[in-house]
Amino acid sequence: MTNAEQPVRAAEIVGALSIATDLGTGQPLEHAMRSAVLAVRLGELAGASAEELTDTYYVALLHASGCTSNGHEAAQLFGDDIAHRAAFYLVDPTNPSEVLEFYRSNVGLGRPEEVRSQMIEMAIADAAPRAREAFATMCEVAQRFAGWLGLGANIEAALEYVFARWDGRGFPDVAGEEIPLPTRLLHVARDASLFLSARGRDAARSVLEDRAGAAYEPKLAELAVANLDDLLPELDDARMWEVALDCEPDPQVWLSGGRIDAAFGTIAAITGLKSPWLREHSTSVADLAEAAAWRMELPADSVTFLRRAGLAHDLGRVGVSNGIWEKPGPLGFGEWERVRLHAHYTERAFAQSPTLAAVGRLAGSHHERLDGSGYHRGVRGPELDRSARILAAADCYVATREARPYREALDADAAEAELLREAREGRLDPEAVDAVLSAAGHQVAQRPRELPAGLTPRELEVLLALVGGGSNQVIGEGLGITAKTVGHHIQHLYAKAGVRSRAAATLWAFEQDLVHSA
């Protein structure tokens, strides 16, 4: 997506989002996509209409999009807001012994035993109202996201019943055909996918049989069991992304312009709900990066592209426990390794989409540094374009201005000093730092330009003319010097750049971002 005006399939953006929510619920990547394929295939067997199939597809992709809405509270109770979700999805919530075992195995992890015992007792006593509140919140958030994406009233309505049951013992208090067909299809497909991953095909079949008429509409459960082998082909295939996109019912849903921006706003909101410490982080980074990009005179498409990457840059945080993000003390080695993964998770969410992979790569580069000390790739300056440098500086500035569980927020002067130090020590790009500070309202002094490899201003002029394809004679005429002098300058710049030819010098100029920044 290098052209900001290029339409994007809604399935690709929602699919990328679903990969992140799979991480946030402790599921294998592509669980939501597999659920969508199963639900649509089952709907076709059940005779669902074309409109119902489209609604089913998007309900399945979005069904867990509210998973971050109670991450902070869940981490306080369970110690980890991800692992307990994966465990709970395999529990029959109407079976008291399974529910008790779930709480005893998951509440208060990492706490002293006497504290755990008290927490477990309180959790069990308060289980029903707390679960209802959590389910209601997750459904409401998913509904609002569907509204932001403009996917239609039927999809929004169906997402209210993600935790409902055919027998009326779920949330909300509805039963049977009061639950919209797309959600009834989701219930069967989601659990088939969950148990297929956790315990295998036979276990998935047994669960569908055992819960028919209770959790699931009997006819749909029977159809799924009778046709399970026919429903599953390709769903363990490495091509799950392509299979899921091919499965979208016609007509395909496309987004353009403001609707794409709204979709990336949804991604920022999902990230912000992960923790009270992150509420405005992604939108603040996007705003600041956009303003800095205009100051650095990036093309309009690049600015839009950068803003979207800013909104998406922390999506991978969803896949790392709040127990780490909200830890008040220093992180251990293993915890730091998991933190470093969040940038990879951001990139991974978009990686399979040819349309969105580029914005994912940019978004995932926000912790890279010019000297190679950043993460998750540890790349160096020549591999980081101007947009990546701006995003890194904007993220760094916004983070310093926000409080974290382990430190207070810096004031404006201290944040400025921190960014200038990062630039001085070669980690952040000085030009990007100046643009970010200026966009944030700081008075930025004009700094003398530092050229790479000790190039002189005249050698830079010769290099740029050389990149333009001019001969020594043409370059000399343009600069008012002799062709022989041009030749001397070329030899000097070859030595400084470590190249031996005009072609290599041209590539070096692009690597050093001289062509764009001159």
Short mmCIF file of C-alpha atoms in Angstrom, two decimals:
data_model
loop_
_atom_site.label_atom_id
_atom_site.label_comp_id
_atom_site.label_asym_id
_atom_site.label_seq_id
_atom_site.Cartn_x
_atom_site.Cartn_y
_atom_site.Cartn_z
CA MET A 1 0.00 0.00 0.00
CA THR A 2 2.32 2.74 -1.24
CA ASN A 3 -0.51 4.60 -2.96
CA ALA A 4 -2.72 6.12 -0.28
CA GLU A 5 -5.66 6.25 -2.68
CA GLN A 6 -5.47 2.54 -3.51
CA PRO A 7 -8.60 0.73 -2.22
CA VAL A 8 -8.04 -2.12 0.23
CA ARG A 9 -10.17 -5.17 0.80
CA ALA A 10 -11.83 -5.02 4.19
CA ALA A 11 -11.00 -8.71 4.58
CA GLU A 12 -7.28 -7.92 4.49
CA ILE A 13 -7.42 -5.26 7.19
CA VAL A 14 -9.80 -7.25 9.39
CA GLY A 15 -7.75 -10.38 8.71
CA ALA A 16 -4.60 -8.62 9.90
CA LEU A 17 -6.45 -7.45 12.97
CA SER A 18 -7.68 -10.99 13.63
CA ILE A 19 -4.11 -12.31 13.64
CA ALA A 20 -3.29 -9.86 16.44
CA THR A 21 -6.38 -10.85 18.41
CA ASP A 22 -5.41 -14.50 18.00
CA LEU A 23 -2.15 -13.58 19.74
CA GLY A 24 -4.09 -11.67 22.38
CA THR A 25 -6.30 -14.66 23.16
CA GLY A 26 -3.52 -17.23 23.17
CA GLN A 27 -4.66 -18.95 19.99
CA PRO A 28 -2.66 -20.20 17.02
CA LEU A 29 -2.27 -17.57 14.33
CA GLU A 30 -5.11 -17.71 11.82
CA HIS A 31 -7.58 -19.23 14.34
CA ALA A 32 -10.11 -16.48 13.57
CA MET A 33 -9.54 -16.92 9.85
CA ARG A 34 -10.06 -20.67 10.13
CA SER A 35 -13.23 -20.01 12.14
CA ALA A 36 -14.46 -17.71 9.37
CA VAL A 37 -13.85 -20.34 6.67
CA LEU A 38 -15.54 -23.07 8.71
CA ALA A 39 -18.50 -20.82 9.52
CA VAL A 40 -19.04 -19.87 5.88
CA ARG A 41 -18.72 -23.46 4.68
CA LEU A 42 -21.16 -24.61 7.36
CA GLY A 43 -23.50 -21.76 6.46
CA GLU A 44 -23.50 -22.89 2.84
CA LEU A 45 -24.48 -26.39 3.94
CA ALA A 46 -27.24 -24.91 6.11
CA GLY A 47 -28.67 -22.89 3.21
CA ALA A 48 -27.76 -19.44 4.51
CA SER A 49 -28.39 -16.52 2.17
CA ALA A 50 -25.57 -14.60 0.48
CA GLU A 51 -26.06 -11.69 2.90
CA GLU A 52 -26.01 -14.03 5.90
CA LEU A 53 -22.79 -15.61 4.66
CA THR A 54 -21.08 -12.22 4.36
CA ASP A 55 -22.23 -11.30 7.85
CA THR A 56 -21.00 -14.67 9.14
CA TYR A 57 -17.57 -14.13 7.61
CA TYR A 58 -16.99 -10.77 9.27
CA VAL A 59 -18.58 -11.78 12.59
CA ALA A 60 -16.09 -14.66 12.74
CA LEU A 61 -13.10 -12.45 11.92
CA LEU A 62 -14.13 -9.81 14.46
CA HIS A 63 -15.51 -12.01 17.23
CA ALA A 64 -12.43 -11.59 19.48
CA SER A 65 -11.65 -7.97 18.59
CA GLY A 66 -12.82 -6.82 22.01
CA CYS A 67 -10.24 -9.02 23.73
CA THR A 68 -8.12 -6.09 24.95
CA SER A 69 -11.03 -4.33 26.64
CA ASN A 70 -10.43 -5.93 30.05
CA GLY A 71 -6.75 -6.79 29.76
CA HIS A 72 -5.74 -4.61 32.71
CA GLU A 73 -8.34 -6.14 35.03
CA ALA A 74 -7.63 -9.67 33.82
CA ALA A 75 -3.91 -9.28 34.48
CA GLN A 76 -4.63 -8.17 38.04
CA LEU A 77 -6.73 -11.28 38.68
CA PHE A 78 -4.83 -13.90 36.70
CA GLY A 79 -1.33 -12.42 36.49
CA ASP A 80 -1.52 -12.84 32.71
CA ASP A 81 -4.30 -11.53 30.49
CA ILE A 82 -3.58 -13.99 27.64
CA ALA A 83 -2.96 -17.51 28.94
CA HIS A 84 -6.19 -17.67 30.94
CA ARG A 85 -8.22 -16.78 27.82
CA ALA A 86 -6.82 -19.74 25.95
CA ALA A 87 -7.67 -21.99 28.90
CA PHE A 88 -11.18 -20.56 29.34
CA TYR A 89 -12.14 -21.13 25.71
CA LEU A 90 -11.87 -24.89 26.30
CA VAL A 91 -14.10 -24.82 29.40
CA ASP A 92 -17.83 -25.55 29.38
CA PRO A 93 -19.01 -22.57 31.49
CA THR A 94 -22.16 -24.46 32.54
CA ASN A 95 -20.08 -27.27 34.07
CA PRO A 96 -19.26 -26.28 37.69
CA SER A 97 -16.33 -28.68 38.03
CA GLU A 98 -14.65 -27.35 34.88
CA VAL A 99 -15.18 -23.75 36.00
CA LEU A 100 -13.78 -24.45 39.47
CA GLU A 101 -10.73 -26.14 38.00
CA PHE A 102 -10.21 -23.20 35.66
CA TYR A 103 -10.14 -20.70 38.53
CA ARG A 104 -7.92 -22.89 40.70
CA SER A 105 -5.43 -23.28 37.87
CA ASN A 106 -5.34 -19.68 36.66
CA VAL A 107 -6.19 -17.14 39.37
CA GLY A 108 -3.37 -15.31 41.14
CA LEU A 109 -0.49 -16.95 39.34
CA GLY A 110 2.82 -15.83 40.80
CA ARG A 111 1.28 -14.71 44.11
CA PRO A 112 2.06 -16.30 47.51
CA GLU A 113 -0.10 -19.35 48.17
CA GLU A 114 -2.14 -17.77 50.97
CA VAL A 115 -2.87 -14.76 48.75
CA ARG A 116 -3.79 -17.04 45.86
CA SER A 117 -6.22 -18.98 48.03
CA GLN A 118 -8.04 -15.80 49.02
CA MET A 119 -8.12 -14.57 45.42
CA ILE A 120 -9.50 -17.88 44.16
CA GLU A 121 -12.22 -17.88 46.80
CA MET A 122 -13.25 -14.33 45.93
CA ALA A 123 -13.10 -15.03 42.18
CA ILE A 124 -15.38 -18.04 42.48
CA ALA A 125 -17.87 -16.12 44.63
CA ASP A 126 -17.96 -13.28 42.11
CA ALA A 127 -17.64 -15.41 38.96
CA ALA A 128 -21.06 -14.90 37.36
CA PRO A 129 -21.37 -11.08 37.56
CA ARG A 130 -17.73 -10.57 36.63
CA ALA A 131 -18.03 -12.87 33.60
CA ARG A 132 -21.22 -11.12 32.46
CA GLU A 133 -19.53 -7.73 32.71
CA ALA A 134 -16.45 -8.93 30.82
CA PHE A 135 -18.53 -10.58 28.08
CA ALA A 136 -20.74 -7.50 27.72
CA THR A 137 -17.72 -5.22 27.42
CA MET A 138 -15.96 -7.39 24.84
CA CYS A 139 -19.11 -7.63 22.72
CA GLU A 140 -19.81 -3.91 22.92
CA VAL A 141 -16.25 -3.05 21.90
CA ALA A 142 -16.37 -5.48 18.96
CA GLN A 143 -19.67 -3.94 17.87
CA ARG A 144 -18.21 -0.45 17.92
CA PHE A 145 -15.22 -1.56 15.89
CA ALA A 146 -17.54 -3.07 13.28
CA GLY A 147 -19.34 0.25 13.19
CA TRP A 148 -16.11 2.17 12.64
CA LEU A 149 -15.31 -0.15 9.76
CA GLY A 150 -18.75 0.51 8.26
CA LEU A 151 -19.50 -3.18 7.81
CA GLY A 152 -23.24 -2.92 8.36
CA ALA A 153 -25.88 -3.01 11.09
CA ASN A 154 -26.44 -6.76 10.87
CA ILE A 155 -22.81 -7.52 11.68
CA GLU A 156 -22.85 -5.08 14.58
CA ALA A 157 -26.03 -6.68 15.93
CA ALA A 158 -24.71 -10.24 15.60
CA LEU A 159 -21.54 -9.43 17.56
CA GLU A 160 -23.64 -8.85 20.68
CA TYR A 161 -24.20 -12.62 20.92
CA VAL A 162 -20.63 -13.98 20.71
CA PHE A 163 -21.02 -15.49 24.21
CA ALA A 164 -24.67 -16.56 23.87
CA ARG A 165 -25.77 -20.21 23.87
CA TRP A 166 -28.59 -22.05 22.14
CA ASP A 167 -29.97 -23.19 25.52
CA GLY A 168 -30.08 -19.63 26.91
CA ARG A 169 -27.39 -20.20 29.55
CA GLY A 170 -24.92 -17.76 28.04
CA PHE A 171 -24.73 -14.01 27.66
CA PRO A 172 -27.01 -12.23 26.96
CA ASP A 173 -30.11 -14.05 28.20
CA VAL A 174 -31.42 -15.21 24.85
CA ALA A 175 -31.94 -18.67 23.40
CA GLY A 176 -32.57 -20.51 20.14
CA GLU A 177 -33.32 -18.45 17.08
CA GLU A 178 -33.22 -15.21 19.05
CA ILE A 179 -29.49 -15.53 18.34
CA PRO A 180 -28.73 -14.36 14.77
CA LEU A 181 -27.74 -17.13 12.37
CA PRO A 182 -24.22 -15.71 11.72
CA THR A 183 -23.46 -15.94 15.44
CA ARG A 184 -24.94 -19.45 15.72
CA LEU A 185 -22.64 -20.50 12.89
CA LEU A 186 -19.71 -18.81 14.63
CA HIS A 187 -20.30 -20.76 17.85
CA VAL A 188 -19.92 -24.09 16.08
CA ALA A 189 -17.03 -23.02 13.85
CA ARG A 190 -15.08 -21.26 16.61
CA ASP A 191 -15.20 -24.23 18.97
CA ALA A 192 -14.38 -26.67 16.19
CA SER A 193 -11.27 -24.62 15.43
CA LEU A 194 -10.34 -24.28 19.11
CA PHE A 195 -10.54 -27.98 19.89
CA LEU A 196 -9.00 -28.96 16.58
CA SER A 197 -5.87 -27.03 17.58
CA ALA A 198 -5.86 -27.97 21.25
CA ARG A 199 -6.85 -31.65 21.14
CA GLY A 200 -7.25 -32.85 17.58
CA ARG A 201 -10.01 -33.75 15.14
CA ASP A 202 -11.66 -36.48 17.24
CA ALA A 203 -11.92 -34.19 20.25
CA ALA A 204 -13.43 -31.42 18.10
CA ARG A 205 -16.03 -33.87 16.79
CA SER A 206 -16.85 -35.07 20.32
CA VAL A 207 -17.32 -31.55 21.65
CA LEU A 208 -19.73 -30.69 18.84
CA GLU A 209 -21.70 -33.86 19.51
CA ASP A 210 -21.76 -33.40 23.29
CA ARG A 211 -22.78 -29.74 23.23
CA ALA A 212 -25.40 -29.98 20.47
CA GLY A 213 -28.68 -28.54 21.75
CA ALA A 214 -26.84 -26.81 24.61
CA ALA A 215 -24.13 -24.48 23.30
CA TYR A 216 -25.04 -25.00 19.64
CA GLU A 217 -28.11 -25.17 17.47
CA PRO A 218 -28.66 -28.95 17.05
CA LYS A 219 -29.08 -28.83 13.27
CA LEU A 220 -25.85 -26.89 12.78
CA ALA A 221 -23.89 -29.14 15.13
CA GLU A 222 -25.19 -32.23 13.37
CA LEU A 223 -24.29 -30.78 9.98
CA ALA A 224 -20.79 -29.97 11.19
CA VAL A 225 -20.22 -33.43 12.65
CA ALA A 226 -21.56 -35.20 9.59
CA ASN A 227 -19.44 -33.09 7.23
CA LEU A 228 -16.40 -32.33 9.37
CA ASP A 229 -13.94 -34.09 7.07
CA ASP A 230 -15.28 -32.13 4.11
CA LEU A 231 -15.17 -28.82 6.02
CA LEU A 232 -11.54 -29.11 7.05
CA PRO A 233 -9.51 -29.46 3.81
CA GLU A 234 -6.79 -26.80 3.45
CA LEU A 235 -7.39 -25.45 6.96
CA ASP A 236 -4.08 -26.79 8.26
CA ASP A 237 -2.37 -25.55 5.14
CA ALA A 238 0.30 -22.84 5.21
CA ARG A 239 -1.95 -20.99 2.75
CA MET A 240 -4.56 -20.18 5.41
CA TRP A 241 -4.47 -16.47 4.55
CA GLU A 242 -5.22 -17.12 0.87
CA VAL A 243 -7.88 -19.71 1.74
CA ALA A 244 -9.62 -17.25 4.05
CA LEU A 245 -9.54 -14.42 1.53
CA ASP A 246 -10.81 -16.69 -1.23
CA CYS A 247 -13.66 -17.70 1.08
CA GLU A 248 -15.06 -14.19 1.43
CA PRO A 249 -18.58 -14.31 -0.04
CA ASP A 250 -19.37 -12.08 -2.99
CA PRO A 251 -19.58 -9.19 -3.29
CA GLN A 252 -16.24 -8.45 -1.66
CA VAL A 253 -16.11 -5.47 0.68
CA TRP A 254 -13.61 -2.75 -0.25
CA LEU A 255 -12.45 0.27 1.74
CA SER A 256 -10.96 3.48 0.40
CA GLY A 257 -9.86 6.90 1.63
CA GLY A 258 -11.37 7.79 4.97
CA ARG A 259 -12.65 4.27 5.59
CA ILE A 260 -9.08 2.95 5.41
CA ASP A 261 -8.03 5.62 7.89
CA ALA A 262 -10.96 4.64 10.15
CA ALA A 263 -9.82 1.01 9.97
CA PHE A 264 -6.34 1.95 11.13
CA GLY A 265 -7.96 4.06 13.83
CA THR A 266 -9.68 0.87 14.97
CA ILE A 267 -6.29 -0.83 15.20
CA ALA A 268 -4.98 2.03 17.35
CA ALA A 269 -8.03 1.80 19.61
CA ILE A 270 -7.60 -1.94 20.13
CA THR A 271 -3.99 -1.31 21.14
CA GLY A 272 -4.97 1.55 23.42
CA LEU A 273 -7.50 -0.58 25.29
CA LYS A 274 -4.77 -3.06 26.17
CA SER A 275 -3.68 -0.98 29.17
CA PRO A 276 -4.56 2.35 30.82
CA TRP A 277 -0.92 3.32 30.28
CA LEU A 278 -1.35 3.09 26.50
CA ARG A 279 -4.71 4.75 25.89
CA GLU A 280 -3.53 7.58 23.62
CA HIS A 281 -0.07 6.36 22.67
CA SER A 282 -0.70 5.16 19.10
CA THR A 283 -2.84 8.12 18.06
CA SER A 284 -0.32 10.54 19.59
CA VAL A 285 2.56 8.88 17.72
CA ALA A 286 0.57 8.99 14.46
CA ASP A 287 -0.28 12.68 14.90
CA LEU A 288 3.30 13.63 15.74
CA ALA A 289 4.85 11.54 12.95
CA GLU A 290 2.43 13.04 10.42
CA ALA A 291 3.25 16.60 11.47
CA ALA A 292 7.00 15.87 11.39
CA ALA A 293 6.70 14.30 7.93
CA TRP A 294 5.11 17.46 6.53
CA ARG A 295 7.98 19.49 8.01
CA MET A 296 10.45 17.22 6.25
CA GLU A 297 8.48 17.69 3.01
CA LEU A 298 7.64 14.04 2.41
CA PRO A 299 5.20 13.44 -0.46
CA ALA A 300 1.53 13.37 0.49
CA ASP A 301 1.21 9.61 -0.10
CA SER A 302 4.20 8.98 2.16
CA VAL A 303 2.67 11.11 4.90
CA THR A 304 -0.62 9.20 4.76
CA PHE A 305 1.26 5.90 4.70
CA LEU A 306 3.33 6.98 7.73
CA ARG A 307 0.26 8.06 9.66
CA ARG A 308 -1.35 4.67 9.14
CA ALA A 309 1.85 2.94 10.24
CA GLY A 310 1.85 5.15 13.34
CA LEU A 311 -1.68 4.09 14.19
CA ALA A 312 -0.72 0.43 13.74
CA HIS A 313 2.80 0.42 15.16
CA ASP A 314 1.99 -1.03 18.59
CA LEU A 315 -0.61 -3.60 17.51
CA GLY A 316 1.84 -6.34 18.47
CA ARG A 317 1.56 -5.29 22.12
CA VAL A 318 -1.72 -7.23 22.13
CA GLY A 319 0.32 -10.44 21.97
CA VAL A 320 2.40 -9.70 25.09
CA SER A 321 0.96 -10.06 28.58
CA ASN A 322 -0.09 -7.02 30.60
CA GLY A 323 1.80 -8.68 33.41
CA ILE A 324 4.90 -7.49 31.55
CA TRP A 325 3.66 -4.12 30.27
CA GLU A 326 2.39 -3.16 33.73
CA LYS A 327 5.24 -4.56 35.82
CA PRO A 328 6.37 -1.83 38.24
CA GLY A 329 9.95 -3.07 38.52
CA PRO A 330 12.79 -4.03 36.16
CA LEU A 331 12.14 -6.71 33.55
CA GLY A 332 14.05 -9.96 33.48
CA PHE A 333 15.82 -11.32 30.40
CA GLY A 334 12.89 -13.46 29.31
CA GLU A 335 10.45 -10.60 29.80
CA TRP A 336 12.63 -8.29 27.70
CA GLU A 337 12.73 -10.89 24.94
CA ARG A 338 8.95 -10.97 24.91
CA VAL A 339 8.81 -7.16 24.82
CA ARG A 340 11.12 -7.18 21.80
CA LEU A 341 8.71 -9.53 20.05
CA HIS A 342 5.91 -6.98 19.95
CA ALA A 343 7.43 -5.15 16.98
CA HIS A 344 7.74 -8.48 15.17
CA TYR A 345 4.11 -9.29 15.98
CA THR A 346 3.04 -5.95 14.48
CA GLU A 347 4.86 -6.71 11.25
CA ARG A 348 3.63 -10.32 11.26
CA ALA A 349 -0.02 -9.28 11.47
CA PHE A 350 0.24 -7.58 8.07
CA ALA A 351 2.92 -9.74 6.46
CA GLN A 352 0.72 -12.05 4.41
CA SER A 353 -1.21 -9.27 2.72
CA PRO A 354 0.50 -8.04 -0.46
CA THR A 355 -1.41 -4.79 -0.05
CA LEU A 356 -0.58 -4.16 3.61
CA ALA A 357 2.83 -5.80 4.06
CA ALA A 358 4.71 -2.55 3.43
CA VAL A 359 2.80 -0.62 6.09
CA GLY A 360 3.42 -3.54 8.45
CA ARG A 361 7.16 -3.40 7.81
CA LEU A 362 7.23 0.33 8.50
CA ALA A 363 5.05 -0.03 11.61
CA GLY A 364 7.25 -2.84 12.89
CA SER A 365 10.39 -0.71 12.55
CA HIS A 366 9.51 1.80 15.27
CA HIS A 367 12.15 0.50 17.69
CA GLU A 368 14.97 0.26 15.13
CA ARG A 369 17.96 2.53 15.61
CA LEU A 370 20.54 3.92 13.20
CA ASP A 371 23.43 2.20 14.99
CA GLY A 372 21.78 -1.24 14.84
CA SER A 373 21.02 -1.34 18.57
CA GLY A 374 17.24 -1.44 18.10
CA TYR A 375 14.77 -4.26 17.50
CA HIS A 376 13.23 -6.45 16.19
CA ARG A 377 15.57 -6.76 13.18
CA GLY A 378 18.53 -4.79 14.49
CA VAL A 379 19.01 -3.05 11.13
CA ARG A 380 21.29 -0.04 10.62
CA GLY A 381 20.84 3.41 9.17
CA PRO A 382 21.08 2.67 5.43
CA GLU A 383 18.16 0.24 5.75
CA LEU A 384 15.91 2.77 7.47
CA ASP A 385 14.20 5.25 5.17
CA ARG A 386 13.02 8.69 6.22
CA SER A 387 9.58 7.46 7.27
CA ALA A 388 11.08 4.80 9.55
CA ARG A 389 13.38 7.39 11.11
CA ILE A 390 10.49 9.77 11.75
CA LEU A 391 8.35 7.00 13.26
CA ALA A 392 11.16 5.95 15.61
CA ALA A 393 11.71 9.52 16.80
CA ALA A 394 7.98 10.18 17.24
CA ASP A 395 7.47 6.96 19.20
CA CYS A 396 10.44 7.75 21.42
CA TYR A 397 9.24 11.28 22.16
CA VAL A 398 5.64 10.30 22.92
CA ALA A 399 6.78 7.43 25.15
CA THR A 400 8.99 9.72 27.22
CA ARG A 401 6.09 12.13 27.75
CA GLU A 402 3.82 9.34 29.05
CA ALA A 403 3.95 7.78 32.51
CA ARG A 404 4.67 4.07 32.80
CA PRO A 405 4.24 1.72 35.79
CA TYR A 406 8.00 1.84 36.39
CA ARG A 407 8.64 5.59 35.88
CA GLU A 408 7.06 9.02 35.80
CA ALA A 409 6.48 10.93 32.57
CA LEU A 410 9.24 13.33 31.53
CA ASP A 411 8.42 16.99 31.19
CA ALA A 412 8.85 18.67 27.81
CA ASP A 413 12.39 19.90 28.46
CA ALA A 414 13.60 16.51 29.70
CA ALA A 415 11.95 14.75 26.74
CA GLU A 416 13.68 17.13 24.34
CA ALA A 417 17.03 16.49 26.04
CA GLU A 418 16.48 12.74 25.78
CA LEU A 419 15.76 12.87 22.05
CA LEU A 420 18.73 15.16 21.38
CA ARG A 421 20.98 12.75 23.30
CA GLU A 422 19.70 9.82 21.22
CA ALA A 423 20.50 11.79 18.06
CA ARG A 424 23.92 12.88 19.34
CA GLU A 425 24.87 9.29 20.19
CA GLY A 426 23.85 8.04 16.75
CA ARG A 427 20.66 6.14 17.52
CA LEU A 428 18.02 8.52 16.18
CA ASP A 429 18.24 10.55 12.99
CA PRO A 430 19.01 14.22 13.80
CA GLU A 431 16.81 15.57 11.02
CA ALA A 432 13.87 13.42 12.15
CA VAL A 433 14.44 14.43 15.77
CA ASP A 434 14.40 18.11 14.83
CA ALA A 435 11.18 17.66 12.86
CA VAL A 436 9.50 15.74 15.71
CA LEU A 437 10.57 18.31 18.31
CA SER A 438 9.38 21.14 16.10
CA ALA A 439 6.04 19.38 15.56
CA ALA A 440 5.75 18.93 19.34
CA GLY A 441 6.14 22.68 19.85
CA HIS A 442 9.82 22.95 20.76
CA GLN A 443 12.07 25.71 19.43
CA VAL A 444 14.60 23.92 17.24
CA ALA A 445 17.85 25.60 16.30
CA GLN A 446 19.09 25.21 12.75
CA ARG A 447 21.80 22.57 12.94
CA PRO A 448 24.67 22.37 10.46
CA ARG A 449 24.20 19.42 8.20
CA GLU A 450 26.49 16.46 8.86
CA LEU A 451 27.30 14.57 5.69
CA PRO A 452 28.15 10.86 5.75
CA ALA A 453 31.70 9.58 5.36
CA GLY A 454 33.11 13.10 5.70
CA LEU A 455 31.81 14.32 2.33
CA THR A 456 32.31 18.00 1.70
CA PRO A 457 29.41 20.10 0.41
CA ARG A 458 31.13 20.31 -3.01
CA GLU A 459 31.59 16.53 -3.14
CA LEU A 460 27.89 16.13 -2.34
CA GLU A 461 27.03 18.44 -5.25
CA VAL A 462 29.22 16.36 -7.57
CA LEU A 463 27.71 13.11 -6.26
CA LEU A 464 24.15 14.28 -6.84
CA ALA A 465 25.01 15.44 -10.34
CA LEU A 466 26.67 12.07 -10.94
CA VAL A 467 23.49 10.30 -9.76
CA GLY A 468 21.63 12.37 -12.33
CA GLY A 469 23.74 10.75 -15.05
CA GLY A 470 25.87 13.72 -16.10
CA SER A 471 29.34 13.29 -17.61
CA ASN A 472 32.32 15.01 -16.01
CA GLN A 473 32.06 17.74 -18.64
CA VAL A 474 28.33 18.29 -18.02
CA ILE A 475 28.78 18.23 -14.26
CA GLY A 476 31.63 20.75 -14.49
CA GLU A 477 29.61 23.12 -16.65
CA GLY A 478 26.72 22.94 -14.18
CA LEU A 479 28.95 23.65 -11.19
CA GLY A 480 31.28 26.15 -12.86
CA ILE A 481 34.41 23.99 -12.52
CA THR A 482 36.57 22.08 -14.99
CA ALA A 483 35.97 18.46 -15.95
CA LYS A 484 39.40 17.63 -14.48
CA THR A 485 38.37 19.08 -11.10
CA VAL A 486 35.15 17.08 -11.26
CA GLY A 487 37.27 13.97 -11.77
CA HIS A 488 39.32 14.77 -8.67
CA HIS A 489 36.14 15.21 -6.60
CA ILE A 490 34.77 11.91 -7.90
CA GLN A 491 37.91 10.04 -6.88
CA HIS A 492 37.76 11.59 -3.42
CA LEU A 493 34.12 10.70 -2.90
CA TYR A 494 34.75 7.16 -4.24
CA ALA A 495 37.41 6.72 -1.55
CA LYS A 496 35.17 8.07 1.20
CA ALA A 497 32.19 5.97 0.14
CA GLY A 498 34.28 2.82 -0.41
CA VAL A 499 33.10 2.36 -4.03
CA ARG A 500 34.81 2.05 -7.39
CA SER A 501 32.15 2.95 -9.94
CA ARG A 502 29.45 5.46 -10.74
CA ALA A 503 26.78 2.76 -10.33
CA ALA A 504 28.02 1.84 -6.86
CA ALA A 505 28.31 5.53 -5.93
CA THR A 506 24.70 6.00 -7.02
CA LEU A 507 23.54 3.12 -4.84
CA TRP A 508 25.56 4.49 -1.93
CA ALA A 509 23.86 7.86 -2.33
CA PHE A 510 20.45 6.17 -2.04
CA GLU A 511 21.61 4.07 0.93
CA GLN A 512 22.67 7.22 2.75
CA ASP A 513 19.35 8.91 1.89
CA LEU A 514 21.26 11.70 0.13
CA VAL A 515 19.09 11.73 -2.96
CA HIS A 516 15.91 12.39 -1.03
CA SER A 517 17.26 14.69 1.65
CA ALA A 518 19.46 16.95 -0.45
#
